[in-house]
């Protein structure tokens, strides 16, 4: 099992940066709420050669971000809690997005743009469906009309996540391609 130290350092920086972005209060950061986590999920699926390890990066980002948020919540209850009901579903949704990266050519920006757009779109569709199915939305009852209204309520978040996921994906893949441009193969595990 060969681990490229440059790739490992890049992943640690990416995880740390995404965790920091996740715990910064919403009011003080850009509107791209979950974009670094979505982009990191997609990115890890595309660049980690040993696919079973590709799921580790988004899991670490989610867990450490939520742990820090929970500690902040304990010290000041006005902060959102890090751990909440329905969290396992959210983790599963985000981790499932890693598979989009499996079908992405990390050196072709058309492929990256399509994959980033698909990542944000699938997350929007799946997460809003789960909000509706679990009865967490603004609208009561499980009808096609309330499902439609739940998706309608999520559109502003979708726009921001789509823009943010594309921007963060371009950043991650550009840095990756610049750092590893002269290497024939990059491996993590």
CSV table of N, CA, C and O in Angstrom, one decimal, residues 6-134:
chain,number,residue,atom,x,y,z
A,6,UNK,N,2.5,13.9,-1.0
A,6,UNK,CA,1.9,15.1,-1.4
A,6,UNK,C,0.4,15.1,-1.5
A,6,UNK,O,-0.3,16.0,-1.1
A,7,UNK,N,-0.1,13.9,-1.9
A,7,UNK,CA,-1.6,13.8,-2.0
A,7,UNK,C,-2.2,13.7,-0.6
A,7,UNK,O,-3.2,14.3,-0.3
A,8,UNK,N,-1.5,13.0,0.3
A,8,UNK,CA,-2.0,13.0,1.7
A,8,UNK,C,-2.0,14.4,2.3
A,8,UNK,O,-3.0,14.7,3.0
A,9,UNK,N,-1.0,15.1,2.1
A,9,UNK,CA,-0.9,16.5,2.6
A,9,UNK,C,-2.0,17.4,2.0
A,9,UNK,O,-2.7,18.1,2.7
A,10,UNK,N,-2.2,17.2,0.7
A,10,UNK,CA,-3.3,18.0,0.0
A,10,UNK,C,-4.6,17.6,0.6
A,10,UNK,O,-5.5,18.4,0.8
A,11,UNK,N,-4.9,16.3,0.9
A,11,UNK,CA,-6.1,15.9,1.4
A,11,UNK,C,-6.3,16.4,2.8
A,11,UNK,O,-7.4,16.8,3.2
A,12,UNK,N,-5.3,16.4,3.6
A,12,UNK,CA,-5.4,16.9,5.0
A,12,UNK,C,-5.8,18.4,5.0
A,12,UNK,O,-6.6,18.9,5.7
A,13,UNK,N,-5.1,19.1,4.1
A,13,UNK,CA,-5.5,20.6,3.9
A,13,UNK,C,-6.9,20.8,3.4
A,13,UNK,O,-7.6,21.6,4.0
A,14,UNK,N,-7.3,20.0,2.5
A,14,UNK,CA,-8.7,20.0,2.0
A,14,UNK,C,-9.7,19.7,3.0
A,14,UNK,O,-10.7,20.4,3.2
A,15,UNK,N,-9.4,18.7,3.8
A,15,UNK,CA,-10.3,18.3,4.9
A,15,UNK,C,-10.4,19.4,5.9
A,15,UNK,O,-11.5,19.8,6.4
A,16,UNK,N,-9.2,19.9,6.4
A,16,UNK,CA,-9.2,21.0,7.4
A,16,UNK,C,-9.9,22.2,6.9
A,16,UNK,O,-10.7,22.8,7.6
A,17,UNK,N,-9.6,22.6,5.6
A,17,UNK,CA,-10.3,23.8,5.1
A,17,UNK,C,-11.8,23.6,5.0
A,17,UNK,O,-12.6,24.5,5.3
A,18,UNK,N,-12.3,22.5,4.6
A,18,UNK,CA,-13.7,22.2,4.5
A,18,UNK,C,-14.4,22.2,5.9
A,18,UNK,O,-15.5,22.6,6.1
A,19,UNK,N,-13.7,21.6,6.9
A,19,UNK,CA,-14.2,21.6,8.2
A,19,UNK,C,-14.3,23.0,8.8
A,19,UNK,O,-15.4,23.4,9.3
A,20,UNK,N,-13.3,23.8,8.6
A,20,UNK,CA,-13.3,25.2,9.0
A,20,UNK,C,-14.5,25.9,8.4
A,20,UNK,O,-15.3,26.6,9.0
A,21,UNK,N,-14.7,25.8,7.1
A,21,UNK,CA,-15.8,26.4,6.3
A,21,UNK,C,-17.1,26.0,6.9
A,21,UNK,O,-18.0,26.7,7.0
A,22,UNK,N,-17.2,24.7,7.2
A,22,UNK,CA,-18.5,24.1,7.7
A,22,UNK,C,-18.8,24.7,9.1
A,22,UNK,O,-20.0,24.9,9.4
A,23,UNK,N,-17.9,25.0,9.9
A,23,UNK,CA,-18.2,25.5,11.3
A,23,UNK,C,-18.3,27.0,11.4
A,23,UNK,O,-18.8,27.5,12.4
A,24,UNK,N,-17.9,27.7,10.4
A,24,UNK,CA,-18.1,29.2,10.4
A,24,UNK,C,-19.6,29.5,10.4
A,24,UNK,O,-20.3,28.9,9.6
A,25,UNK,N,-20.0,30.3,11.3
A,25,UNK,CA,-21.5,30.6,11.3
A,25,UNK,C,-22.0,31.1,10.0
A,25,UNK,O,-21.3,31.9,9.3
A,26,UNK,N,-23.2,30.7,9.6
A,26,UNK,CA,-23.8,31.0,8.3
A,26,UNK,C,-23.8,32.5,8.0
A,26,UNK,O,-23.6,32.9,6.8
A,27,UNK,N,-24.0,33.3,9.0
A,27,UNK,CA,-24.2,34.7,8.7
A,27,UNK,C,-22.9,35.4,8.3
A,27,UNK,O,-22.9,36.4,7.7
A,28,UNK,N,-21.7,34.7,8.6
A,28,UNK,CA,-20.5,35.4,8.3
A,28,UNK,C,-19.7,34.8,7.1
A,28,UNK,O,-18.6,35.2,6.9
A,29,UNK,N,-20.3,33.9,6.4
A,29,UNK,CA,-19.6,33.3,5.3
A,29,UNK,C,-20.4,33.4,4.0
A,29,UNK,O,-21.6,33.8,4.1
A,30,UNK,N,-19.9,33.0,2.9
A,30,UNK,CA,-20.6,33.1,1.7
A,30,UNK,C,-21.8,32.2,1.7
A,30,UNK,O,-21.9,31.3,2.6
A,31,UNK,N,-22.7,32.4,0.8
A,31,UNK,CA,-24.0,31.6,0.8
A,31,UNK,C,-23.8,30.2,0.4
A,31,UNK,O,-24.8,29.5,0.4
A,32,UNK,N,-22.7,29.7,0.0
A,32,UNK,CA,-22.5,28.4,-0.5
A,32,UNK,C,-22.4,27.4,0.6
A,32,UNK,O,-21.3,26.9,0.9
A,33,UNK,N,-23.5,27.1,1.3
A,33,UNK,CA,-23.5,26.4,2.5
A,33,UNK,C,-22.7,25.1,2.5
A,33,UNK,O,-21.7,25.0,3.2
A,34,UNK,N,-23.2,24.1,1.8
A,34,UNK,CA,-22.5,22.8,1.9
A,34,UNK,C,-21.6,22.5,0.7
A,34,UNK,O,-21.1,21.4,0.5
A,35,UNK,N,-21.3,23.5,-0.1
A,35,UNK,CA,-20.6,23.4,-1.3
A,35,UNK,C,-19.2,22.7,-1.1
A,35,UNK,O,-18.8,21.8,-1.9
A,36,UNK,N,-18.4,23.1,-0.1
A,36,UNK,CA,-17.1,22.4,0.0
A,36,UNK,C,-17.2,20.9,0.3
A,36,UNK,O,-16.4,20.1,-0.2
A,37,UNK,N,-18.2,20.5,1.1
A,37,UNK,CA,-18.4,19.1,1.4
A,37,UNK,C,-18.9,18.4,0.1
A,37,UNK,O,-18.4,17.3,-0.1
A,38,UNK,N,-19.8,19.0,-0.6
A,38,UNK,CA,-20.3,18.3,-1.8
A,38,UNK,C,-19.1,18.2,-2.8
A,38,UNK,O,-18.9,17.1,-3.4
A,39,UNK,N,-18.4,19.2,-3.0
A,39,UNK,CA,-17.2,19.2,-3.9
A,39,UNK,C,-16.2,18.2,-3.5
A,39,UNK,O,-15.6,17.5,-4.3
A,40,UNK,N,-15.9,18.2,-2.2
A,40,UNK,CA,-14.9,17.2,-1.7
A,40,UNK,C,-15.3,15.8,-1.9
A,40,UNK,O,-14.5,14.9,-2.2
A,41,UNK,N,-16.6,15.5,-1.8
A,41,UNK,CA,-17.1,14.2,-2.0
A,41,UNK,C,-16.9,13.8,-3.4
A,41,UNK,O,-16.4,12.7,-3.7
A,42,UNK,N,-17.3,14.6,-4.3
A,42,UNK,CA,-17.1,14.4,-5.8
A,42,UNK,C,-15.7,14.3,-6.1
A,42,UNK,O,-15.2,13.3,-6.8
A,43,UNK,N,-14.8,15.2,-5.6
A,43,UNK,CA,-13.4,15.2,-5.9
A,43,UNK,C,-12.7,13.9,-5.4
A,43,UNK,O,-12.0,13.3,-6.2
A,44,UNK,N,-13.0,13.4,-4.2
A,44,UNK,CA,-12.4,12.2,-3.7
A,44,UNK,C,-12.8,11.0,-4.5
A,44,UNK,O,-11.9,10.1,-4.8
A,45,UNK,N,-14.0,11.0,-5.0
A,45,UNK,CA,-14.4,9.8,-5.9
A,45,UNK,C,-13.6,9.8,-7.2
A,45,UNK,O,-13.3,8.8,-7.8
A,46,UNK,N,-13.2,11.0,-7.7
A,46,UNK,CA,-12.5,11.1,-8.9
A,46,UNK,C,-11.0,10.9,-8.8
A,46,UNK,O,-10.4,10.3,-9.8
A,47,UNK,N,-10.4,11.2,-7.7
A,47,UNK,CA,-8.9,11.2,-7.7
A,47,UNK,C,-8.4,10.1,-6.8
A,47,UNK,O,-7.2,9.7,-7.0
A,48,UNK,N,-9.1,9.5,-5.9
A,48,UNK,CA,-8.6,8.4,-5.1
A,48,UNK,C,-8.7,7.1,-5.8
A,48,UNK,O,-9.8,6.7,-6.2
A,49,UNK,N,-7.5,6.5,-6.1
A,49,UNK,CA,-7.5,5.3,-6.9
A,49,UNK,C,-8.1,4.1,-6.2
A,49,UNK,O,-8.8,3.3,-6.9
A,50,UNK,N,-7.9,4.0,-5.0
A,50,UNK,CA,-8.5,2.9,-4.2
A,50,UNK,C,-9.9,3.3,-3.7
A,50,UNK,O,-10.0,4.1,-2.7
A,51,UNK,N,-10.9,2.9,-4.5
A,51,UNK,CA,-12.2,3.5,-4.3
A,51,UNK,C,-12.8,3.4,-2.9
A,51,UNK,O,-13.6,4.2,-2.5
A,52,UNK,N,-12.4,2.3,-2.2
A,52,UNK,CA,-13.0,2.2,-0.8
A,52,UNK,C,-12.5,3.3,0.1
A,52,UNK,O,-13.2,3.6,1.0
A,53,UNK,N,-11.4,3.9,-0.2
A,53,UNK,CA,-10.9,5.0,0.6
A,53,UNK,C,-11.5,6.3,0.2
A,53,UNK,O,-11.4,7.3,0.9
A,54,UNK,N,-12.1,6.4,-1.0
A,54,UNK,CA,-12.6,7.7,-1.5
A,54,UNK,C,-13.8,8.1,-0.6
A,54,UNK,O,-14.0,9.3,-0.5
A,55,UNK,N,-14.5,7.2,0.1
A,55,UNK,CA,-15.6,7.6,1.0
A,55,UNK,C,-15.1,8.2,2.3
A,55,UNK,O,-15.9,8.8,3.0
A,56,UNK,N,-13.8,8.0,2.6
A,56,UNK,CA,-13.3,8.5,3.9
A,56,UNK,C,-13.2,10.0,4.0
A,56,UNK,O,-13.5,10.6,5.0
A,57,UNK,N,-12.8,10.7,2.9
A,57,UNK,CA,-12.7,12.2,3.0
A,57,UNK,C,-14.0,12.9,3.4
A,57,UNK,O,-14.0,13.6,4.4
A,58,UNK,N,-15.1,12.7,2.7
A,58,UNK,CA,-16.3,13.4,3.1
A,58,UNK,C,-16.8,12.9,4.5
A,58,UNK,O,-17.3,13.8,5.3
A,59,UNK,N,-16.6,11.7,4.9
A,59,UNK,CA,-16.9,11.2,6.2
A,59,UNK,C,-16.1,12.0,7.3
A,59,UNK,O,-16.7,12.4,8.3
A,60,UNK,N,-14.9,12.1,7.0
A,60,UNK,CA,-14.0,12.9,8.0
A,60,UNK,C,-14.4,14.3,8.1
A,60,UNK,O,-14.5,14.9,9.2
A,61,UNK,N,-14.7,15.0,6.9
A,61,UNK,CA,-15.1,16.4,6.9
A,61,UNK,C,-16.4,16.5,7.7
A,61,UNK,O,-16.6,17.4,8.6
A,62,UNK,N,-17.4,15.7,7.4
A,62,UNK,CA,-18.7,15.7,8.1
A,62,UNK,C,-18.5,15.5,9.6
A,62,UNK,O,-19.0,16.3,10.4
A,63,UNK,N,-17.8,14.4,10.0
A,63,UNK,CA,-17.7,14.1,11.4
A,63,UNK,C,-17.0,15.2,12.2
A,63,UNK,O,-17.4,15.6,13.2
A,64,UNK,N,-15.8,15.6,11.7
A,64,UNK,CA,-15.0,16.6,12.5
A,64,UNK,C,-15.7,17.9,12.5
A,64,UNK,O,-15.7,18.7,13.5
A,65,UNK,N,-16.4,18.3,11.4
A,65,UNK,CA,-17.1,19.6,11.4
A,65,UNK,C,-18.3,19.5,12.4
A,65,UNK,O,-18.5,20.5,13.1
A,66,UNK,N,-19.0,18.4,12.4
A,66,UNK,CA,-20.1,18.3,13.3
A,66,UNK,C,-19.6,18.2,14.8
A,66,UNK,O,-20.3,18.7,15.7
A,67,UNK,N,-18.5,17.5,15.0
A,67,UNK,CA,-18.0,17.5,16.3
A,67,UNK,C,-17.6,18.8,16.9
A,67,UNK,O,-18.0,19.2,18.0
A,68,UNK,N,-17.0,19.6,16.0
A,68,UNK,CA,-16.6,21.0,16.5
A,68,UNK,C,-17.9,21.8,16.7
A,68,UNK,O,-18.0,22.6,17.7
A,69,UNK,N,-18.9,21.7,15.8
A,69,UNK,CA,-20.1,22.4,15.9
A,69,UNK,C,-20.8,22.0,17.2
A,69,UNK,O,-21.4,22.9,17.9
A,70,UNK,N,-20.8,20.7,17.6
A,70,UNK,CA,-21.4,20.3,18.8
A,70,UNK,C,-20.7,20.9,20.0
A,70,UNK,O,-21.4,21.3,21.0
A,71,UNK,N,-19.4,20.9,20.0
A,71,UNK,CA,-18.6,21.5,21.1
A,71,UNK,C,-19.0,23.0,21.3
A,71,UNK,O,-19.2,23.5,22.4
A,72,UNK,N,-19.1,23.7,20.1
A,72,UNK,CA,-19.4,25.1,20.1
A,72,UNK,C,-20.9,25.2,20.7
A,72,UNK,O,-21.2,26.2,21.4
A,73,UNK,N,-21.8,24.3,20.3
A,73,UNK,CA,-23.1,24.4,20.8
A,73,UNK,C,-23.2,24.2,22.3
A,73,UNK,O,-24.0,24.8,23.0
A,74,UNK,N,-22.4,23.3,22.8
A,74,UNK,CA,-22.4,23.0,24.3
A,74,UNK,C,-21.9,24.3,25.0
A,74,UNK,O,-22.4,24.6,26.1
A,75,UNK,N,-20.9,25.0,24.5
A,75,UNK,CA,-20.4,26.2,25.1
A,75,UNK,C,-21.3,27.4,24.9
A,75,UNK,O,-21.3,28.3,25.7
A,76,UNK,N,-22.1,27.4,23.8
A,76,UNK,CA,-23.0,28.5,23.5
A,76,UNK,C,-24.2,28.0,22.8
A,76,UNK,O,-24.1,27.8,21.5
A,77,UNK,N,-25.3,27.7,23.4
A,77,UNK,CA,-26.5,27.1,22.8
A,77,UNK,C,-27.0,27.8,21.6
A,77,UNK,O,-27.9,27.3,20.9
A,78,UNK,N,-26.6,29.1,21.3
A,78,UNK,CA,-27.1,29.8,20.2
A,78,UNK,C,-26.5,29.2,18.9
A,78,UNK,O,-27.1,29.5,17.8
A,79,UNK,N,-25.4,28.5,19.0
A,79,UNK,CA,-24.8,27.8,17.8
A,79,UNK,C,-25.7,26.6,17.5
A,79,UNK,O,-26.2,26.0,18.4
A,80,UNK,N,-25.8,26.3,16.2
A,80,UNK,CA,-26.5,25.1,15.8
A,80,UNK,C,-25.8,23.9,16.3
A,80,UNK,O,-24.5,23.9,16.4
A,81,UNK,N,-26.5,22.9,16.8
A,81,UNK,CA,-25.8,21.6,17.2
A,81,UNK,C,-25.1,20.9,16.1
A,81,UNK,O,-25.6,21.0,14.9
A,82,UNK,N,-24.1,20.2,16.4
A,82,UNK,CA,-23.4,19.4,15.4
A,82,UNK,C,-24.1,18.1,15.1
A,82,UNK,O,-24.1,17.6,14.0
A,83,UNK,N,-24.6,17.5,16.1
A,83,UNK,CA,-25.3,16.2,16.0
A,83,UNK,C,-26.8,16.4,16.2
A,83,UNK,O,-27.2,17.1,17.1
A,84,UNK,N,-27.6,15.9,15.3
A,84,UNK,CA,-29.0,16.1,15.2
A,84,UNK,C,-29.7,14.9,14.7
A,84,UNK,O,-29.1,14.0,14.1
A,85,UNK,N,-31.0,14.8,14.8
A,85,UNK,CA,-31.8,13.7,14.3
A,85,UNK,C,-31.8,13.8,12.8
A,85,UNK,O,-31.8,14.9,12.2
A,86,UNK,N,-31.8,12.7,12.1
A,86,UNK,CA,-31.7,12.7,10.7
A,86,UNK,C,-30.3,12.8,10.1
A,86,UNK,O,-30.1,12.8,8.9
A,87,UNK,N,-29.4,12.9,11.0
A,87,UNK,CA,-28.0,13.1,10.5
A,87,UNK,C,-27.4,11.9,9.7
A,87,UNK,O,-26.7,12.1,8.8
A,88,UNK,N,-27.8,10.7,10.1
A,88,UNK,CA,-27.3,9.5,9.4
A,88,UNK,C,-27.7,9.6,7.9
A,88,UNK,O,-27.0,9.3,7.0
A,89,UNK,N,-29.0,10.0,7.7
A,89,UNK,CA,-29.5,10.2,6.3
A,89,UNK,C,-28.6,11.2,5.6
A,89,UNK,O,-28.3,10.9,4.4
A,90,UNK,N,-28.3,12.3,6.2
A,90,UNK,CA,-27.6,13.3,5.5
A,90,UNK,C,-26.2,12.8,5.2
A,90,UNK,O,-25.6,13.1,4.1
A,91,UNK,N,-25.5,12.1,6.1
A,91,UNK,CA,-24.2,11.5,5.9
A,91,UNK,C,-24.3,10.6,4.7
A,91,UNK,O,-23.4,10.6,3.8
A,92,UNK,N,-25.3,9.7,4.7
A,92,UNK,CA,-25.4,8.7,3.6
A,92,UNK,C,-25.6,9.4,2.2
A,92,UNK,O,-25.0,9.0,1.2
A,93,UNK,N,-26.4,10.5,2.2
A,93,UNK,CA,-26.6,11.2,1.0
A,93,UNK,C,-25.3,11.8,0.5
A,93,UNK,O,-25.0,11.7,-0.7
A,94,UNK,N,-24.6,12.5,1.3
A,94,UNK,CA,-23.3,13.1,0.9
A,94,UNK,C,-22.3,12.1,0.5
A,94,UNK,O,-21.6,12.3,-0.5
A,95,UNK,N,-22.2,11.0,1.3
A,95,UNK,CA,-21.2,10.0,1.0
A,95,UNK,C,-21.5,9.3,-0.3
A,95,UNK,O,-20.6,9.0,-1.1
A,96,UNK,N,-22.8,9.2,-0.6
A,96,UNK,CA,-23.2,8.5,-1.9
A,96,UNK,C,-22.7,9.4,-3.1
A,96,UNK,O,-22.5,8.8,-4.2
A,97,UNK,N,-22.5,10.7,-2.9
A,97,UNK,CA,-22.1,11.5,-4.0
A,97,UNK,C,-20.7,11.2,-4.5
A,97,UNK,O,-20.3,11.6,-5.6
A,98,UNK,N,-19.9,10.5,-3.7
A,98,UNK,CA,-18.5,10.1,-4.1
A,98,UNK,C,-18.6,9.3,-5.4
A,98,UNK,O,-17.7,9.5,-6.2
A,99,UNK,N,-19.6,8.5,-5.6
A,99,UNK,CA,-19.7,7.7,-6.8
A,99,UNK,C,-19.7,8.5,-8.1
A,99,UNK,O,-19.3,7.9,-9.1
A,100,UNK,N,-20.2,9.7,-8.0
A,100,UNK,CA,-20.2,10.5,-9.3
A,100,UNK,C,-18.8,10.7,-9.7
A,100,UNK,O,-18.5,10.7,-10.9
A,101,UNK,N,-17.9,10.9,-8.8
A,101,UNK,CA,-16.5,11.1,-9.1
A,101,UNK,C,-15.9,9.9,-9.8
A,101,UNK,O,-14.9,10.0,-10.6
A,102,UNK,N,-16.4,8.7,-9.5
A,102,UNK,CA,-15.9,7.4,-10.2
A,102,UNK,C,-15.9,7.5,-11.7
A,102,UNK,O,-15.2,6.9,-12.4
A,103,UNK,N,-16.9,8.3,-12.2
A,103,UNK,CA,-17.1,8.4,-13.6
A,103,UNK,C,-16.6,9.7,-14.2
A,103,UNK,O,-17.0,10.0,-15.4
A,104,UNK,N,-15.7,10.4,-13.5
A,104,UNK,CA,-15.2,11.7,-13.9
A,104,UNK,C,-13.8,11.6,-14.3
A,104,UNK,O,-13.0,11.0,-13.6
A,105,UNK,N,-13.4,12.2,-15.4
A,105,UNK,CA,-12.0,12.4,-15.8
A,105,UNK,C,-11.5,13.6,-15.1
A,105,UNK,O,-11.9,14.7,-15.5
A,106,UNK,N,-10.6,13.5,-14.1
A,106,UNK,CA,-10.2,14.6,-13.4
A,106,UNK,C,-9.3,15.6,-14.2
A,106,UNK,O,-9.1,16.7,-13.7
A,107,UNK,N,-8.9,15.3,-15.3
A,107,UNK,CA,-8.1,16.1,-16.2
A,107,UNK,C,-8.9,16.9,-17.2
A,107,UNK,O,-8.3,17.7,-17.9
A,108,UNK,N,-10.1,16.6,-17.4
A,108,UNK,CA,-11.0,17.2,-18.4
A,108,UNK,C,-12.0,18.1,-17.6
A,108,UNK,O,-12.9,17.6,-16.9
A,109,UNK,N,-11.9,19.4,-17.8
A,109,UNK,CA,-12.8,20.3,-17.1
A,109,UNK,C,-14.2,20.2,-17.5
A,109,UNK,O,-15.1,20.5,-16.7
A,110,UNK,N,-14.5,19.8,-18.7
A,110,UNK,CA,-15.9,19.5,-19.1
A,110,UNK,C,-16.5,18.5,-18.2
A,110,UNK,O,-17.6,18.6,-17.7
A,111,UNK,N,-15.7,17.4,-18.0
A,111,UNK,CA,-16.1,16.3,-17.2
A,111,UNK,C,-16.3,16.8,-15.7
A,111,UNK,O,-17.3,16.4,-15.0
A,112,UNK,N,-15.4,17.6,-15.3
A,112,UNK,CA,-15.5,18.1,-13.9
A,112,UNK,C,-16.7,19.0,-13.7
A,112,UNK,O,-17.5,18.9,-12.7
A,113,UNK,N,-17.0,19.9,-14.7
A,113,UNK,CA,-18.2,20.7,-14.6
A,113,UNK,C,-19.5,19.9,-14.6
A,113,UNK,O,-20.4,20.2,-13.8
A,114,UNK,N,-19.6,18.9,-15.5
A,114,UNK,CA,-20.8,18.1,-15.5
A,114,UNK,C,-20.9,17.3,-14.2
A,114,UNK,O,-22.0,17.3,-13.6
A,115,UNK,N,-19.8,16.8,-13.7
A,115,UNK,CA,-19.9,16.0,-12.4
A,115,UNK,C,-20.2,16.9,-11.3
A,115,UNK,O,-21.0,16.5,-10.4
A,116,UNK,N,-19.7,18.1,-11.2
A,116,UNK,CA,-20.0,19.1,-10.1
A,116,UNK,C,-21.5,19.5,-10.2
A,116,UNK,O,-22.2,19.5,-9.2
A,117,UNK,N,-22.0,19.7,-11.4
A,117,UNK,CA,-23.4,20.1,-11.5
A,117,UNK,C,-24.3,18.9,-11.2
A,117,UNK,O,-25.3,19.1,-10.5
A,118,UNK,N,-23.9,17.7,-11.6
A,118,UNK,CA,-24.7,16.5,-11.2
A,118,UNK,C,-24.7,16.3,-9.7
A,118,UNK,O,-25.7,15.9,-9.1
A,119,UNK,N,-23.5,16.5,-9.1
A,119,UNK,CA,-23.4,16.3,-7.6
A,119,UNK,C,-24.4,17.3,-6.9
A,119,UNK,O,-25.1,16.8,-6.0
A,120,UNK,N,-24.4,18.5,-7.2
A,120,UNK,CA,-25.3,19.5,-6.5
A,120,UNK,C,-26.7,19.2,-6.8
A,120,UNK,O,-27.6,19.3,-5.9
A,121,UNK,N,-27.0,18.8,-8.1
A,121,UNK,CA,-28.4,18.5,-8.5
A,121,UNK,C,-28.9,17.2,-7.7
A,121,UNK,O,-30.1,17.2,-7.2
A,122,UNK,N,-28.1,16.2,-7.7
A,122,UNK,CA,-28.6,15.0,-7.0
A,122,UNK,C,-28.7,15.2,-5.5
A,122,UNK,O,-29.7,14.7,-4.9
A,123,UNK,N,-27.8,16.0,-5.0
A,123,UNK,CA,-28.0,16.3,-3.5
A,123,UNK,C,-29.3,17.1,-3.3
A,123,UNK,O,-30.0,16.8,-2.3
A,124,UNK,N,-29.6,18.0,-4.1
A,124,UNK,CA,-30.8,18.8,-4.0
A,124,UNK,C,-32.0,17.9,-4.1
A,124,UNK,O,-32.9,18.0,-3.3
A,125,UNK,N,-32.1,17.0,-5.1
A,125,UNK,CA,-33.2,16.1,-5.3
A,125,UNK,C,-33.4,15.1,-4.1
A,125,UNK,O,-34.5,15.0,-3.6
A,126,UNK,N,-32.3,14.5,-3.7
A,126,UNK,CA,-32.3,13.5,-2.7
A,126,UNK,C,-32.6,14.1,-1.3
A,126,UNK,O,-33.4,13.6,-0.5
A,127,UNK,N,-31.9,15.2,-1.0
A,127,UNK,CA,-32.1,15.8,0.4
A,127,UNK,C,-33.5,16.4,0.5
A,127,UNK,O,-34.1,16.3,1.6
A,128,UNK,N,-34.0,17.1,-0.5
A,128,UNK,CA,-35.4,17.6,-0.4
A,128,UNK,C,-36.4,16.5,-0.3
A,128,UNK,O,-37.4,16.7,0.3
A,129,UNK,N,-36.2,15.4,-1.1
A,129,UNK,CA,-37.1,14.3,-1.0
A,129,UNK,C,-37.1,13.8,0.5
A,129,UNK,O,-38.2,13.4,1.0
A,130,UNK,N,-35.9,13.6,1.1
A,130,UNK,CA,-35.8,13.1,2.5
A,130,UNK,C,-36.5,14.1,3.4
A,130,UNK,O,-37.1,13.7,4.4
A,131,UNK,N,-36.4,15.4,3.2
A,131,UNK,CA,-37.0,16.4,4.1
A,131,UNK,C,-38.5,16.1,4.0
A,131,UNK,O,-39.2,16.1,5.0
A,132,UNK,N,-39.1,16.0,2.8
A,132,UNK,CA,-40.5,15.7,2.6
A,132,UNK,C,-40.9,14.4,3.2
A,132,UNK,O,-41.9,14.3,3.9
A,133,UNK,N,-40.1,13.3,2.9
A,133,UNK,CA,-40.5,12.0,3.4
A,133,UNK,C,-40.5,11.9,4.9
A,133,UNK,O,-41.3,11.1,5.5
A,134,UNK,N,-39.6,12.6,5.6
A,134,UNK,CA,-39.5,12.5,7.0
A,134,UNK,C,-40.3,13.6,7.7
A,134,UNK,O,-40.4,13.6,8.9
